[in-house]
Coordinates of C-alpha atoms and ligand atoms in Angstrom, one line a residue:
M1 CA -28.6 7.8 2.4
C2 CA -26.1 9.9 4.5
G3 CA -22.7 8.4 6.1
I4 CA -21.9 8.4 9.5
V5 CA -19.3 7.6 11.9
G6 CA -18.3 7.6 15.6
I7 CA -15.0 7.4 17.0
L8 CA -13.7 7.0 20.8
G9 CA -10.3 7.8 20.7
N10 CA -7.5 8.9 22.1
G11 CA -6.4 11.9 20.3
A12 CA -8.6 14.5 18.8
A13 CA -11.5 13.1 17.1
A14 CA -12.5 16.0 14.7
P15 CA -9.7 15.4 12.0
R16 CA -10.0 11.5 12.3
L17 CA -13.9 12.2 12.0
V18 CA -13.5 14.1 9.0
E19 CA -10.9 11.6 7.3
A20 CA -13.9 8.9 7.6
L21 CA -16.7 11.0 6.4
K22 CA -14.9 11.7 3.2
R23 CA -14.5 8.3 2.3
L24 CA -18.4 8.4 3.0
E25 CA -19.3 11.6 0.7
Y26 CA -20.1 9.1 -1.8
R27 CA -23.3 8.3 0.6
G28 CA -24.2 12.3 0.6
Y29 CA -22.9 15.7 0.0
D30 CA -25.4 18.0 1.2
S31 CA -23.8 19.1 4.5
A32 CA -21.7 17.8 6.9
G33 CA -21.1 18.3 10.5
V34 CA -18.8 16.6 13.8
A35 CA -19.6 16.8 17.4
T36 CA -17.2 15.8 20.0
L37 CA -17.3 15.9 23.7
E38 CA -15.3 19.0 25.3
R39 CA -14.6 18.1 29.3
G40 CA -18.0 16.4 29.1
E41 CA -19.7 19.5 27.5
L42 CA -20.7 18.5 23.6
K43 CA -19.2 20.9 21.2
R44 CA -20.9 20.9 17.5
V45 CA -19.3 22.3 13.9
R46 CA -21.4 21.8 10.8
A47 CA -21.5 23.3 7.3
E48 CA -24.1 23.5 4.5
G49 CA -22.5 22.1 1.3
K50 CA -19.6 19.7 0.3
L51 CA -16.9 18.6 3.3
R52 CA -14.5 20.8 2.3
N53 CA -17.0 23.9 3.2
L54 CA -16.8 22.2 7.0
E55 CA -12.9 21.7 7.1
T56 CA -12.8 25.3 6.6
R57 CA -15.0 26.1 9.4
L58 CA -13.0 23.3 11.4
A59 CA -10.0 25.4 10.7
D60 CA -11.3 28.5 12.1
H61 CA -13.2 26.4 14.8
P62 CA -11.1 23.7 16.0
L63 CA -12.8 20.5 18.2
H64 CA -10.6 19.1 20.7
G65 CA -12.4 16.0 22.3
A66 CA -11.6 12.4 21.8
I67 CA -14.4 11.2 21.3
G68 CA -17.3 12.5 18.5
I69 CA -19.6 11.9 16.0
G70 CA -19.8 12.9 12.2
H71 CA -22.1 12.7 9.7
T72 CA -22.4 14.0 5.7
R73 CA -25.8 14.7 4.3
W74 CA -27.6 13.3 1.5
A75 CA -31.3 15.4 2.2
T76 CA -34.2 13.8 2.8
H77 CA -36.6 15.6 5.2
G78 CA -35.6 19.2 5.1
R79 CA -33.5 21.1 3.0
P80 CA -29.7 21.2 2.9
T81 CA -29.2 24.0 5.3
E82 CA -26.4 24.2 7.9
N83 CA -29.6 24.4 10.2
N84 CA -30.7 20.9 9.1
A85 CA -27.0 19.6 9.2
H86 CA -26.4 16.8 11.5
P87 CA -25.2 16.3 13.7
H88 CA -28.8 17.4 16.1
A89 CA -28.5 17.7 19.6
S90 CA -30.5 18.7 22.7
D91 CA -28.6 19.4 25.9
R92 CA -28.4 15.9 27.0
L93 CA -27.0 14.5 23.2
A94 CA -25.9 14.5 19.8
V95 CA -26.8 12.5 17.6
V96 CA -26.1 11.0 13.5
H97 CA -28.6 9.4 11.5
N98 CA -29.1 7.4 8.0
G99 CA -32.3 6.7 6.4
I100 CA -36.3 7.8 7.1
I101 CA -38.1 7.9 10.6
E102 CA -41.1 7.2 9.0
N103 CA -43.9 8.1 11.8
F104 CA -41.8 11.2 12.5
R105 CA -45.0 13.6 12.3
T106 CA -47.0 11.8 15.1
L107 CA -43.2 11.8 17.5
R108 CA -42.9 15.3 16.3
E109 CA -46.4 16.2 17.6
E110 CA -46.1 14.3 20.7
L111 CA -42.8 15.4 22.0
A112 CA -43.6 19.1 21.2
A113 CA -46.4 18.4 23.3
K114 CA -44.3 17.8 26.1
G115 CA -42.6 20.9 24.8
Y116 CA -39.5 20.1 23.1
R117 CA -38.6 22.6 21.0
F118 CA -37.5 21.5 16.9
A119 CA -35.0 23.4 15.6
T120 CA -34.9 21.9 12.0
E121 CA -37.1 20.3 9.7
T122 CA -35.7 17.0 9.7
D123 CA -36.9 13.7 10.8
S124 CA -33.8 13.1 12.7
E125 CA -34.3 15.6 15.4
I126 CA -36.8 13.4 16.9
A127 CA -33.9 10.6 17.3
A128 CA -32.5 13.2 19.5
F129 CA -35.3 14.2 21.6
L130 CA -37.0 11.0 21.9
V131 CA -33.6 9.4 23.7
T132 CA -33.7 13.0 25.6
D133 CA -37.1 12.9 26.6
E134 CA -36.0 8.8 28.5
L135 CA -32.7 9.8 29.9
A136 CA -35.3 12.9 31.1
A137 CA -37.8 10.2 32.9
G138 CA -34.1 9.3 34.5
K139 CA -33.4 6.2 32.2
S140 CA -29.5 5.3 31.6
P141 CA -28.2 6.1 28.2
A142 CA -28.4 2.7 27.1
D143 CA -32.1 2.1 28.5
A144 CA -32.8 5.8 27.0
V145 CA -31.9 4.6 23.2
Y146 CA -33.4 1.0 23.5
A147 CA -36.6 2.5 24.7
S148 CA -36.5 5.1 21.8
L149 CA -35.6 2.3 18.9
R150 CA -39.2 0.6 20.1
R151 CA -40.6 3.7 19.2
M152 CA -39.2 4.7 15.8
R153 CA -40.5 3.1 12.5
G154 CA -38.6 3.1 9.2
A155 CA -35.1 2.2 7.8
F156 CA -32.6 4.2 9.5
A157 CA -29.0 3.9 11.2
L158 CA -27.8 6.2 14.3
V159 CA -25.2 7.0 16.5
Y160 CA -25.3 8.8 19.7
L161 CA -22.9 10.5 21.8
F162 CA -24.0 11.9 25.1
E163 CA -23.0 14.8 27.2
G164 CA -20.8 14.1 30.3
E165 CA -20.0 10.5 28.9
D166 CA -16.8 10.2 27.4
N167 CA -16.2 6.7 26.8
L168 CA -19.5 6.1 25.6
L169 CA -21.1 5.7 22.1
I170 CA -24.4 4.0 21.2
G171 CA -24.7 2.6 17.4
A172 CA -28.5 1.4 16.4
R173 CA -29.4 -0.9 13.2
Q174 CA -32.6 -0.7 11.3
G175 CA -32.6 -1.2 8.0
A176 CA -29.3 1.0 7.1
P177 CA -25.9 -0.4 7.5
L178 CA -24.0 0.4 10.7
A179 CA -20.5 -1.1 11.2
V180 CA -17.9 -1.2 14.3
G181 CA -14.5 -1.1 14.5
Q182 CA -12.1 -2.3 16.9
G183 CA -8.7 -0.7 17.4
D184 CA -6.0 -0.5 19.9
G185 CA -7.5 0.6 23.0
E186 CA -9.9 2.6 21.0
M187 CA -13.5 2.1 18.9
F188 CA -15.1 3.2 15.8
L189 CA -18.6 3.0 14.7
G190 CA -19.5 3.5 10.5
S191 CA -21.8 3.0 7.5
D192 CA -19.2 0.8 6.3
A193 CA -15.6 -0.7 6.7
L194 CA -14.5 1.7 3.9
A195 CA -15.1 4.8 6.4
L196 CA -13.2 3.2 9.1
A197 CA -10.3 2.0 7.3
P198 CA -7.5 4.8 7.9
F199 CA -8.5 3.4 11.7
T200 CA -9.0 -0.4 11.6
D201 CA -9.4 -3.4 9.4
R202 CA -11.5 -5.6 12.8
V203 CA -14.9 -4.6 11.4
A204 CA -18.1 -6.2 13.0
Y205 CA -21.1 -5.9 11.1
L206 CA -24.6 -5.3 13.1
E207 CA -27.2 -7.4 11.8
E208 CA -31.0 -6.2 11.3
G209 CA -32.8 -4.7 14.6
D210 CA -29.0 -4.9 16.3
W211 CA -27.8 -2.1 18.6
A212 CA -24.5 -1.7 20.4
I213 CA -22.6 0.1 23.6
V214 CA -19.6 0.9 22.3
T215 CA -16.5 2.1 25.0
R216 CA -12.9 1.9 24.2
E217 CA -12.9 -1.1 26.0
G218 CA -15.1 -2.9 23.1
A219 CA -18.4 -3.5 22.2
E220 CA -21.7 -5.1 23.6
F221 CA -24.2 -5.8 20.9
R222 CA -27.9 -6.6 21.9
D223 CA -30.3 -7.6 19.3
A224 CA -33.9 -6.1 19.0
D225 CA -35.1 -7.9 21.8
N226 CA -32.2 -6.6 24.1
N227 CA -30.5 -9.4 24.2
V228 CA -26.7 -10.1 24.4
V229 CA -25.8 -11.2 21.2
Q230 CA -21.8 -11.9 19.7
R231 CA -21.5 -10.1 16.4
R232 CA -17.7 -11.4 15.5
F233 CA -15.1 -9.0 14.3
V234 CA -13.5 -10.1 11.2
K235 CA -10.4 -8.7 9.6
T236 CA -12.2 -6.8 6.5
P237 CA -10.2 -6.4 3.1
A238 CA -11.6 -2.7 2.7
G239 CA -8.8 -2.4 5.1
G240 CA -6.0 -1.8 2.7
L241 CA -7.7 0.1 0.2
L242 CA -7.2 3.8 -0.1
A243 CA -9.7 5.7 -1.8
E244 CA -7.4 8.0 -3.9
K245 CA -7.4 9.7 -7.1
G246 CA -4.0 8.7 -8.3
N247 CA -3.4 10.9 -11.8
Y248 CA -7.2 11.4 -12.6
R249 CA -9.0 14.3 -12.1
H250 CA -12.0 12.6 -10.9
F251 CA -12.5 9.0 -9.3
M252 CA -15.0 8.4 -12.5
A253 CA -12.4 8.9 -15.0
K254 CA -10.3 6.8 -12.9
E255 CA -13.1 4.1 -12.6
I256 CA -13.7 4.2 -16.1
H257 CA -9.6 3.4 -17.2
E258 CA -9.7 0.7 -14.1
Q259 CA -12.1 -1.0 -16.6
P260 CA -9.6 -4.0 -18.4
E261 CA -8.2 -4.7 -15.1
V262 CA -11.4 -5.0 -13.1
I263 CA -13.0 -6.6 -16.0
G264 CA -10.3 -9.2 -16.1
H265 CA -10.9 -10.0 -12.2
T266 CA -14.6 -10.5 -12.9
V267 CA -13.8 -12.9 -15.7
A268 CA -10.9 -14.7 -14.1
H269 CA -13.4 -15.4 -11.1
Y270 CA -15.8 -17.3 -13.1
V271 CA -13.6 -18.7 -15.6
D272 CA -10.6 -21.4 -15.6
M273 CA -8.6 -19.2 -18.3
G274 CA -6.6 -22.3 -19.1
A275 CA -9.4 -24.8 -19.8
Q276 CA -11.5 -21.9 -21.4
R277 CA -14.5 -23.5 -18.9
L278 CA -17.0 -21.7 -16.7
K279 CA -15.6 -22.5 -13.3
P280 CA -18.5 -24.3 -10.8
F281 CA -21.3 -22.2 -9.2
D282 CA -22.9 -23.4 -6.1
W283 CA -26.7 -23.0 -7.6
P284 CA -29.1 -22.7 -4.2
V285 CA -31.2 -24.1 -6.8
D286 CA -30.9 -26.9 -9.3
P287 CA -31.2 -24.7 -12.5
K288 CA -32.5 -28.3 -14.6
S289 CA -35.7 -27.5 -12.5
L290 CA -36.0 -23.8 -13.2
N291 CA -39.2 -22.7 -15.3
R292 CA -38.6 -18.5 -14.4
V293 CA -35.3 -15.9 -13.6
S294 CA -36.2 -13.1 -12.2
I295 CA -34.2 -10.4 -11.9
V296 CA -34.6 -7.1 -9.6
A297 CA -32.2 -4.1 -8.9
C298 CA -32.2 0.0 -9.6
G299 CA -30.6 2.4 -11.8
T300 CA -27.7 1.3 -13.6
A301 CA -27.9 -2.2 -11.7
H302 CA -31.3 -2.4 -13.1
V303 CA -29.7 -2.1 -16.8
A304 CA -27.6 -4.5 -16.1
G305 CA -30.4 -6.8 -15.3
L306 CA -31.8 -6.3 -18.5
V307 CA -29.3 -7.1 -20.7
G308 CA -28.9 -10.3 -18.6
K309 CA -32.3 -11.0 -19.3
Y310 CA -31.2 -11.4 -23.2
W311 CA -28.1 -13.9 -22.2
I312 CA -29.9 -16.2 -20.0
E313 CA -33.1 -16.2 -22.5
R314 CA -30.8 -17.1 -25.1
F315 CA -28.3 -19.4 -23.3
A316 CA -30.7 -20.9 -20.7
R317 CA -33.6 -21.0 -22.8
L318 CA -36.1 -19.6 -19.7
P319 CA -38.1 -16.9 -19.5
V320 CA -37.1 -13.6 -17.3
E321 CA -38.8 -11.1 -16.0
V322 CA -36.5 -7.8 -14.8
D323 CA -38.2 -5.3 -12.5
V324 CA -36.8 -2.1 -10.5
A325 CA -36.7 -3.1 -6.7
S326 CA -39.5 0.0 -5.9
E327 CA -41.9 -1.3 -7.4
Y328 CA -41.4 -5.1 -7.4
R329 CA -41.1 -5.0 -3.3
Y330 CA -44.8 -3.3 -3.3
R331 CA -46.3 -4.6 -6.0
E332 CA -46.5 -8.0 -3.9
P333 CA -45.8 -10.5 -7.2
P334 CA -46.8 -14.1 -7.0
V335 CA -42.7 -15.7 -6.0
D336 CA -42.1 -19.2 -7.3
K337 CA -41.2 -21.3 -4.2
D338 CA -38.9 -23.3 -7.0
G339 CA -37.7 -20.0 -8.6
L340 CA -34.9 -18.3 -8.9
T341 CA -33.9 -14.8 -8.2
I342 CA -31.0 -12.3 -9.2
F343 CA -30.6 -9.2 -7.2
V344 CA -28.0 -6.7 -8.9
S345 CA -26.4 -4.1 -6.5
Q346 CA -22.9 -2.2 -6.7
S347 CA -23.7 -0.8 -3.0
G348 CA -25.7 -4.2 -1.4
E349 CA -27.4 -1.4 0.5
T350 CA -29.6 -0.2 -1.8
A351 CA -32.8 0.0 0.5
D352 CA -35.8 -1.0 -2.5
T353 CA -33.4 -4.1 -3.5
L354 CA -32.6 -5.3 0.0
A355 CA -36.3 -4.9 0.7
S356 CA -37.0 -7.0 -2.1
L357 CA -34.4 -9.4 -1.3
R358 CA -36.2 -10.0 1.9
Y359 CA -39.7 -10.3 0.2
V360 CA -38.4 -13.2 -1.7
K361 CA -36.6 -15.0 1.2
D362 CA -40.2 -14.5 3.6
N363 CA -42.2 -16.0 0.5
G364 CA -39.3 -19.2 0.8
A365 CA -37.7 -18.8 -2.8
R366 CA -34.2 -19.0 -3.2
S367 CA -31.9 -15.9 -4.3
V368 CA -28.1 -15.1 -5.9
A369 CA -27.0 -11.5 -5.4
V370 CA -25.0 -10.0 -7.7
V371 CA -22.6 -7.9 -5.6
N372 CA -19.8 -5.6 -4.9
V373 CA -19.2 -5.3 -1.8
A374 CA -18.8 -8.3 -0.1
T375 CA -19.7 -7.5 3.2
S376 CA -23.0 -5.8 2.4
S377 CA -26.6 -6.3 3.6
I378 CA -27.7 -8.1 0.5
A379 CA -24.6 -10.0 0.0
R380 CA -25.1 -11.6 3.7
L381 CA -28.8 -12.5 2.9
A382 CA -28.5 -13.9 -0.1
D383 CA -28.5 -17.4 -0.6
A384 CA -25.7 -17.4 -3.3
V385 CA -23.2 -14.5 -4.0
A386 CA -22.3 -13.5 -7.6
P387 CA -19.3 -11.3 -6.9
T388 CA -18.0 -8.6 -9.3
L389 CA -14.6 -7.8 -8.7
A390 CA -14.9 -3.8 -9.6
G391 CA -13.4 -2.9 -6.1
P392 CA -14.6 -0.1 -4.3
E393 CA -16.0 2.8 -6.5
I394 CA -16.4 6.2 -5.2
G395 CA -17.7 7.8 -8.7
V396 CA -21.4 8.7 -7.9
A397 CA -21.9 7.1 -11.5
S398 CA -21.8 3.9 -11.5
T399 CA -19.6 2.6 -14.5
K400 CA -17.0 -0.5 -13.6
A401 CA -19.4 -2.0 -11.3
F402 CA -21.6 -1.7 -14.0
T403 CA -19.4 -3.5 -17.1
C404 CA -18.5 -6.5 -13.7
Q405 CA -22.4 -7.0 -13.1
L406 CA -22.4 -7.3 -17.0
V407 CA -19.8 -10.3 -17.2
A408 CA -21.2 -11.7 -13.4
M409 CA -24.3 -12.0 -15.4
A410 CA -22.9 -13.6 -18.4
A411 CA -21.3 -16.0 -16.4
L412 CA -24.5 -16.4 -14.6
A413 CA -26.7 -16.9 -18.2
L414 CA -23.4 -19.3 -19.2
G415 CA -23.6 -21.3 -16.4
L416 CA -27.8 -21.9 -16.1
G417 CA -27.7 -22.7 -20.4
R418 CA -24.0 -25.1 -19.5
A419 CA -26.5 -26.4 -16.5
R420 CA -29.5 -27.2 -18.6
G421 CA -28.1 -28.5 -21.2
V422 CA -28.8 -25.9 -23.6
L423 CA -25.0 -24.8 -24.7
S424 CA -22.4 -27.9 -25.6
E425 CA -19.5 -28.0 -24.4
A426 CA -18.0 -26.4 -27.7
D427 CA -21.0 -23.6 -27.0
E428 CA -19.1 -23.0 -23.7
T429 CA -15.4 -23.0 -24.9
R430 CA -16.7 -20.7 -27.8
L431 CA -18.7 -18.2 -25.3
V432 CA -16.2 -18.4 -22.5
G433 CA -13.6 -17.0 -25.2
E434 CA -15.6 -14.1 -26.0
L435 CA -16.0 -13.4 -22.7
A436 CA -12.4 -13.1 -21.7
A437 CA -11.4 -11.0 -24.8
T438 CA -13.4 -8.2 -23.0
P439 CA -10.7 -7.1 -21.2
G440 CA -8.5 -6.6 -24.2
L441 CA -11.2 -4.9 -26.1
V442 CA -12.2 -2.3 -23.5
A443 CA -8.4 -1.4 -23.4
E444 CA -8.7 -0.7 -27.1
T445 CA -11.5 1.2 -26.6
L446 CA -10.4 3.7 -23.9
K447 CA -8.2 4.8 -26.7
L448 CA -11.0 6.5 -28.5
E449 CA -11.4 8.7 -25.4
P450 CA -9.7 12.0 -27.8
A451 CA -12.5 11.0 -30.6
V452 CA -14.8 10.5 -27.7
E453 CA -14.8 14.0 -26.3
K454 CA -15.3 15.8 -29.8
I455 CA -18.4 14.1 -29.3
A456 CA -18.8 15.7 -26.0
Q457 CA -17.9 18.6 -26.9
K458 CA -21.4 18.8 -29.6
L459 CA -23.7 17.1 -27.1
S460 CA -22.5 20.0 -24.4
T461 CA -24.4 22.0 -26.5
A462 CA -27.8 20.3 -26.8
R463 CA -31.3 20.4 -24.8
D464 CA -32.0 16.6 -25.3
V465 CA -30.4 13.5 -26.5
L466 CA -32.1 10.5 -27.7
Y467 CA -29.8 7.3 -27.4
L468 CA -30.9 4.2 -29.6
G469 CA -30.3 0.2 -29.9
R470 CA -31.4 -2.7 -30.6
G471 CA -31.1 -6.2 -28.5
T472 CA -28.5 -5.7 -25.9
A473 CA -27.7 -2.2 -27.3
Y474 CA -31.4 -1.3 -25.9
P475 CA -30.8 -1.7 -22.4
L476 CA -27.1 0.4 -23.8
A477 CA -29.3 3.1 -24.9
L478 CA -30.9 3.3 -21.4
E479 CA -27.7 3.8 -19.4
G480 CA -26.6 5.8 -21.9
A481 CA -29.8 8.6 -21.3
L482 CA -29.2 7.4 -17.7
K483 CA -25.5 8.6 -17.6
L484 CA -25.7 11.9 -19.5
K485 CA -28.9 12.8 -17.4
E486 CA -27.3 12.4 -14.0
L487 CA -23.8 14.0 -14.9
S488 CA -24.2 16.8 -17.4
Y489 CA -28.3 17.1 -16.1
I490 CA -29.1 17.1 -20.1
H491 CA -32.4 15.9 -20.6
A492 CA -31.9 12.2 -22.4
E493 CA -34.0 9.3 -23.6
G494 CA -32.9 5.9 -24.2
Y495 CA -35.4 4.4 -26.7
A496 CA -35.4 0.7 -28.5
A497 CA -34.5 2.0 -32.0
G498 CA -37.9 -0.1 -33.4
E499 CA -39.6 1.6 -30.7
L500 CA -38.8 5.1 -32.5
K501 CA -41.6 5.3 -35.2
H502 CA -44.2 4.4 -32.4
G503 CA -43.6 8.0 -31.0
P504 CA -40.2 9.5 -30.4
I505 CA -40.2 10.1 -34.4
A506 CA -42.2 12.8 -33.6
L507 CA -39.3 14.4 -31.5
I508 CA -36.7 14.4 -34.4
D509 CA -35.4 17.6 -36.0
A510 CA -32.0 19.3 -36.5
A511 CA -31.5 20.3 -32.6
M512 CA -31.8 17.3 -31.2
P513 CA -28.5 14.7 -31.6
V514 CA -29.6 11.1 -31.6
I515 CA -26.8 8.7 -30.6
V516 CA -27.2 5.0 -32.4
L517 CA -25.4 2.1 -30.5
G518 CA -24.8 -0.2 -33.6
P519 CA -22.7 -3.2 -32.6
R520 CA -22.3 -5.5 -35.6
D521 CA -25.4 -8.4 -34.1
P522 CA -27.7 -10.2 -36.0
V523 CA -30.2 -7.3 -35.7
F524 CA -28.0 -4.2 -36.8
E525 CA -29.5 -4.2 -40.4
K526 CA -32.5 -3.4 -38.7
T527 CA -30.8 -0.7 -36.8
I528 CA -30.4 1.0 -40.3
S529 CA -33.8 1.3 -41.4
N530 CA -33.9 2.9 -38.2
M531 CA -30.9 5.1 -39.1
Q532 CA -32.5 6.1 -42.4
E533 CA -35.9 6.8 -41.0
V534 CA -33.8 9.4 -38.5
S535 CA -32.2 10.7 -41.4
A536 CA -34.8 11.3 -43.6
R537 CA -36.1 13.6 -41.3
G538 CA -33.2 15.7 -41.1
G539 CA -31.6 14.4 -37.6
R540 CA -28.5 14.2 -36.4
I541 CA -26.9 10.7 -35.8
F542 CA -24.0 9.6 -33.8
L543 CA -23.4 6.5 -34.3
I544 CA -21.1 4.0 -32.4
G545 CA -20.4 0.9 -34.2
D546 CA -17.6 -0.9 -35.9
A547 CA -15.2 0.0 -39.0
H548 CA -18.2 -0.8 -41.7
A549 CA -20.8 0.8 -39.9
A550 CA -20.6 4.0 -41.3
E551 CA -20.1 2.7 -44.5
E552 CA -22.9 -0.2 -44.4
A553 CA -25.7 2.7 -43.1
A554 CA -25.6 4.9 -46.0
V555 CA -26.7 7.4 -44.0
T556 CA -25.5 11.0 -43.5
L557 CA -23.5 11.1 -40.5
E558 CA -22.9 14.2 -37.8
S559 CA -20.2 12.2 -36.2
F560 CA -19.1 8.2 -36.5
L561 CA -16.8 6.5 -33.4
P562 CA -15.2 3.2 -35.0
M563 CA -15.0 0.8 -32.2
P564 CA -13.0 -2.6 -32.7
D565 CA -14.5 -5.5 -34.5
M566 CA -15.9 -7.4 -31.9
A567 CA -18.1 -11.1 -31.6
S568 CA -21.3 -9.2 -30.9
T569 CA -22.6 -11.1 -28.0
F570 CA -21.1 -9.6 -24.9
A571 CA -20.1 -6.4 -26.9
P572 CA -22.5 -4.2 -24.2
I573 CA -19.8 -5.1 -21.9
V574 CA -17.5 -2.9 -24.4
Y575 CA -20.0 -0.4 -25.7
A576 CA -20.8 0.6 -22.4
I577 CA -16.9 2.2 -22.4
P578 CA -17.9 5.3 -25.1
V579 CA -21.5 5.7 -23.2
Q580 CA -19.7 6.6 -20.1
M581 CA -16.9 8.0 -21.4
L582 CA -19.3 10.7 -23.3
A583 CA -21.2 11.5 -20.1
Y584 CA -18.1 12.2 -18.0
H585 CA -16.8 14.1 -20.8
T586 CA -19.9 16.6 -21.7
A587 CA -20.1 17.0 -18.2
V588 CA -16.9 17.9 -17.4
I589 CA -16.9 20.1 -20.8
M590 CA -19.7 21.8 -18.9
G591 CA -18.2 22.5 -15.8
K592 CA -20.1 19.9 -13.7
D593 CA -18.7 17.7 -11.3
A594 CA -18.7 14.3 -12.3
D595 CA -18.1 12.7 -9.1
Q596 CA -20.9 14.2 -7.0
P597 CA -23.8 15.0 -9.4
R598 CA -26.1 17.1 -8.1
N599 CA -29.3 16.0 -5.8
L600 CA -28.2 12.2 -6.1
A601 CA -26.0 9.9 -3.7
K602 CA -24.1 6.6 -4.4
S603 CA -25.6 4.5 -1.8
V604 CA -29.7 4.8 -2.0
T605 CA -30.3 3.5 1.4
V606 CA -34.0 5.5 1.1
E607 CA -36.9 4.3 -0.5
Ligands
F6R701 C1 -26.3 5.4 -12.0 C2 -25.9 4.7 -10.3 C3 -27.1 4.3 -10.0 C4 -27.1 3.2 -9.2 C5 -28.3 2.5 -8.3 C6 -28.2 1.2 -7.5 O1 -25.0 5.9 -12.1 O2 -24.8 4.8 -9.8 O3 -28.4 4.3 -10.5 O4 -26.9 2.2 -10.2 O5 -28.7 3.4 -7.3 O6 -27.3 1.1 -7.0 P1 -26.6 -0.1 -6.0 O7 -26.3 -0.6 -7.2 O8 -25.5 0.0 -5.4 O9 -28.1 -0.9 -5.7

């Protein structure tokens, strides 16, 4: 899940390549590099680590060519060294690659036997040498790329730059996204429209298996069978958006604070505020005929699915199964043709989620995608889209996209409940009112930030942390542990509070913080019993609950975060806020990079 970009421009390409790469750094930041043509000759500059290292290199060794390609890497094959950084090159071309070439070993052996000398540990170098070999056999650049594409297996996107060809870039998509941008006498390629936003808002997306021959005059799109195909350039909303931190220290902080607004937008998309009713949703199947619902996603989006399960089961009385996509896609689960599968994804490009959606489609069943990027592969492939209106999320850890996913899941659950006659009109109005109250409650909760920082101070010295919750607070406990792990690198576990006594209670001692998520809901009393079990064993309890929760718990608390009073149904949308702030501040106190945690990438387009 690297970020790739190509520019056929009129001025120096390198500074613009770097500008685009800044917008793609969310896809990986292990190394970065650019290549341009100067008087027809290939020139490369690459650097290990974040993009700023490449910028320093470029300041010392500027590149002047008007055509070029760039790359920001999330390492899969080979360590994140400068030598393994893209673009990879032969004496004939340079290439940037996002994804995995699965049959690289066989191809590498074949090419090595022909005398090609590999300089890197990557699978990507195959993509350079395969095309070089076809060129050596006398093929044109386009024919050479096409012949090579037919030999590479896996999920990837590529952009090629050829020595001596200063009006040609060739891009290809097979399982990883690629967009072509049209400017004024200039053309662009990039992993997404956001990368191209500084240059153009007119973008066409390659379909699965497509490849494109791009010159300054335009793009010729071809499909996997080499037929010329039409791919429409559309005006993309990403064109107006600038990825800026504003006054915040990190994108993550900004995105946490944007939540009242974006949750409000998402609620307004699904709810007619005046009428206090749901807006109609175009279901791809008749909700009345459903027997069950499946939800498939990864990471934090999977957590949103787990919360959705509680809501759909409660409001629509439908059994729901929730799967992580990497398991679902290979388990070959039986697919009910009359069923409905909901796919949840911020990026809409997550490889495992996309593959699971394809599996469901191939089995003739219907799908709804809860996605944030409206132009993404998942959004385009699903039968219906339930959008989250979080706006671009740049911080690697999902925050505002998650709470907007929860809103979309709530709206879908309520919609199913109404359509199936489980919820009455009065229920709908009451629940819609509760959902519409969440942006205000989130705004109120954000004021607790100084108190959260104090708790984070304590967490920052812990080796392990346990998060507990019941009901919809259970998935939120999983989310709390996930966020803390990925941002601070402190080991954390999320548990169903009632499950504690079946094993993890053995971990309780005076060292490990136990964070209890205790909204006032019908199972809060049970959570109190679980807190007492922890307290009896000398555990350190940090309670997040409403104003009276501490009193009612009647246990010694190391810390208490008083949340606003609220109806419990949609409490996960509000309780997500302290969970996110806690992980963020712990990471910042520990000096970790909250926007770009180690080893991670925002968009996971490899499996
Ligand atoms: C964690 C996080 C990841 C993503 C996961 C799925 O903070 O952001 O776990 O939720 O990689 O990504 P999307 O939602 O883009 O499919």
